[in-house]
Amino acid sequence: MDFEYSPAQHAFRREFRAWLHANLPSELCLDDPADDRVASDRETFERRRGWQRTMHEAGWVGISWPTEYGGRGATLIERVIWDEEYAAARAPVLPGNMGLSLVGPTLIHWGTDEQKRRYLPPILSGEEVWAQGFSEPGAGSDLASLQTRAVDHGDHFTINGQKVWTSGAHFAHWILVLARTNPDVPKHTGISAFLVPLSTRGITVRPLVLLTGHRHFNEVFFEDVVVPKANLLGPIDQGWTVSTTTLMYERHSTGARNPIGQVKSLIAVARRLPSNGHTAWDDPLVRQRLSQLAIDCEAMRLTRLRSLTRQLRGEPPGPEGSILKVFGSELGTRIAEAAGELLGMHALVNQGSEMVPDAPRWFNRVLAARQYTISAGTSEIQRNIIGERVLGLPKG
Ligand SMILES: Cc1cc2nc3c(=O)[nH]c(=O)nc-3n(C[C@H](O)[C@H](O)[C@H](O)COP(=O)(O)OP(=O)(O)OC[C@H]3O[C@@H](n4cnc5c(N)ncnc54)[C@H](O)[C@@H]3O)c2cc1C
């Protein structure tokens, strides 16, 4: 594994860091950007869209997209550097993230030339924000069981059904929908993918509230929704293959975060927090627990580098993707549990105090951490993948 960056990569890092320093408004910075991926209200959403526009005009959005589609054709390492600097600046997740990370790359792979020309530029600028309409009440882990129907009427389809857990659909303009176009064939083969404006008549978006009180995702209902033929993405009945492209990008993007920043902030809290006439940090058990979490973050960082090395050598993806997803999301839960036990009632009160000025952040983290072992494929499903495809164990 080569830990050194080239002079050009160092220069790229310096350039992006300096640009963020000069342009990122401090009021947009967040303690935990990952826990606030969807803006809490429309005003914040619009402010973040303005930020995406600024970044886009300076050429810093969608950098790994090919240049012919408005990206920079950045290398894998440049993309990693971009992620690291963006997270270190505590900049908000871009509101168009779903389009930039999932829908855009899927369109580049499967879209017609006309679809690419129509949909890709507004994804980059943030003019059009996308949602992912895959999961349904009876189809999450077993996505291919989805029941939403799209019926062919010659020049258009009509869609009926329901999606759920649709992140950000209450702000989004468009949704990538998977629907069943042929119910008479095995379930993986009768699905198609559609590009649907959320303003279409017959669509109802109903927000769902997270444990934290935050409106993150939604139920989306489709009642006789008319979708032109031109909005089919990829071949008819090949939606499962199209969705596999999207899910591959989703797993890649969710495996990327390293929570070492959270462990460092927790250590800072422990150093101030009074406990038995000393501070919590003076307790060897507290130090041991937080050190173990820091060690686990380092193990995760090195596993990620191993996965990058494999990609750079052009080798097929190894087990690291699933390992990073399981380990990273469960490490997030363990950090949240440690925070809850350390802070006690401070983590329950959603208000800063003299002792714990950032208490709302920990309140949020303790409750929000659970979502990551579910979204983008649950821990149980990832363990099945590791067991069956990596370790070669028999199917359960
Ligand atoms: C924060 C968040 C955001 C999300 N955003 C979106 C979005 O934008 N768009 C979208 O389409 N979806 C989204 N989802 C949905 C997500 O993809 C699903 O929640 C996930 O795939 C699990 O599906 P499910 O909730 O239906 O649970 P189920 O599949 O019903 O699973 C229930 C439980 O059974 C276990 N289980 C299921 N099958 C097996 C098996 N074969 N072996 C062992 N255990 C099993 C699961 O691990 C889980 O513990 C989001 C979810 C979350 C939490």
Short mmCIF file of C-alpha atoms and ligand atoms in Angstrom, two decimals, residues 37 98 132-137 139-142 164-167 216-217 371 374-381 384, ligand 1:
data_model
loop_
_atom_site.label_atom_id
_atom_site.label_comp_id
_atom_site.label_asym_id
_atom_site.label_seq_id
_atom_site.Cartn_x
_atom_site.Cartn_y
_atom_site.Cartn_z
CA ARG A 37 -28.03 15.07 5.15
CA MET A 98 -28.70 11.88 -4.35
CA GLN A 132 -34.52 7.59 -4.85
CA GLY A 133 -37.88 5.76 -4.99
CA PHE A 134 -36.87 2.13 -4.49
CA SER A 135 -38.06 0.83 -1.07
CA GLU A 136 -41.70 -0.03 -0.42
CA PRO A 137 -43.58 -1.13 2.71
CA ALA A 139 -39.84 -4.48 -0.22
CA GLY A 140 -36.64 -3.24 1.43
CA SER A 141 -33.96 -5.90 1.86
CA ASP A 142 -35.89 -7.98 -0.66
CA VAL A 164 -41.42 4.57 1.63
CA TRP A 165 -38.30 5.92 3.42
CA THR A 166 -37.75 8.20 0.42
CA SER A 167 -35.04 10.58 1.69
CA HIS A 216 -35.65 13.24 6.72
CA PHE A 217 -37.69 10.86 4.62
CA GLN A 371 -30.22 4.64 10.90
CA ILE A 374 -30.36 -0.02 8.16
CA SER A 375 -29.99 2.40 5.23
CA ALA A 376 -28.24 1.24 2.04
CA GLY A 377 -28.53 -2.43 3.10
CA THR A 378 -28.92 -3.65 6.71
CA SER A 379 -26.09 -5.17 8.77
CA GLU A 380 -27.77 -8.58 8.57
CA ILE A 381 -27.86 -8.42 4.76
CA ASN A 384 -25.13 -12.61 4.58
C1 LIG B 1 -32.21 6.86 7.03
C2 LIG B 1 -32.73 6.01 5.90
C3 LIG B 1 -32.85 6.55 4.65
C4 LIG B 1 -33.36 5.79 3.60
N1 LIG B 1 -33.50 6.39 2.36
C5 LIG B 1 -34.05 5.68 1.36
C6 LIG B 1 -34.28 6.31 0.08
O1 LIG B 1 -33.97 7.50 -0.11
N2 LIG B 1 -34.85 5.58 -0.90
C7 LIG B 1 -35.19 4.27 -0.73
O2 LIG B 1 -35.68 3.67 -1.68
N3 LIG B 1 -35.00 3.65 0.47
C8 LIG B 1 -34.45 4.33 1.51
N4 LIG B 1 -34.27 3.72 2.74
C9 LIG B 1 -34.76 2.36 2.94
C10 LIG B 1 -33.69 1.29 3.14
O3 LIG B 1 -33.07 0.97 1.92
C11 LIG B 1 -34.40 0.09 3.78
O4 LIG B 1 -34.85 0.49 5.06
C12 LIG B 1 -33.49 -1.11 3.92
O5 LIG B 1 -33.16 -1.65 2.67
C13 LIG B 1 -34.16 -2.21 4.78
O6 LIG B 1 -35.42 -2.52 4.30
P1 LIG B 1 -36.71 -2.52 5.27
O7 LIG B 1 -36.70 -1.25 6.06
O8 LIG B 1 -37.90 -2.82 4.44
O9 LIG B 1 -36.46 -3.68 6.31
P2 LIG B 1 -36.71 -5.25 6.04
O10 LIG B 1 -36.09 -5.64 4.75
O11 LIG B 1 -38.16 -5.53 6.24
O12 LIG B 1 -35.87 -5.89 7.22
C14 LIG B 1 -36.36 -5.99 8.59
C15 LIG B 1 -35.33 -6.72 9.40
O13 LIG B 1 -35.17 -8.07 8.91
C16 LIG B 1 -33.81 -8.34 8.57
N5 LIG B 1 -33.74 -9.18 7.36
C17 LIG B 1 -34.44 -9.02 6.20
N6 LIG B 1 -34.11 -9.97 5.30
C18 LIG B 1 -33.15 -10.73 5.90
C19 LIG B 1 -32.39 -11.87 5.47
N7 LIG B 1 -32.52 -12.39 4.24
N8 LIG B 1 -31.48 -12.37 6.34
C20 LIG B 1 -31.32 -11.85 7.59
N9 LIG B 1 -32.02 -10.77 8.05
C21 LIG B 1 -32.92 -10.23 7.22
C22 LIG B 1 -33.21 -6.97 8.28
O14 LIG B 1 -31.81 -6.96 8.45
C23 LIG B 1 -33.92 -6.09 9.31
O15 LIG B 1 -33.30 -6.21 10.57
C24 LIG B 1 -33.76 4.45 3.81
C25 LIG B 1 -33.63 3.89 5.09
C26 LIG B 1 -33.14 4.66 6.14
C27 LIG B 1 -33.03 4.04 7.51
#
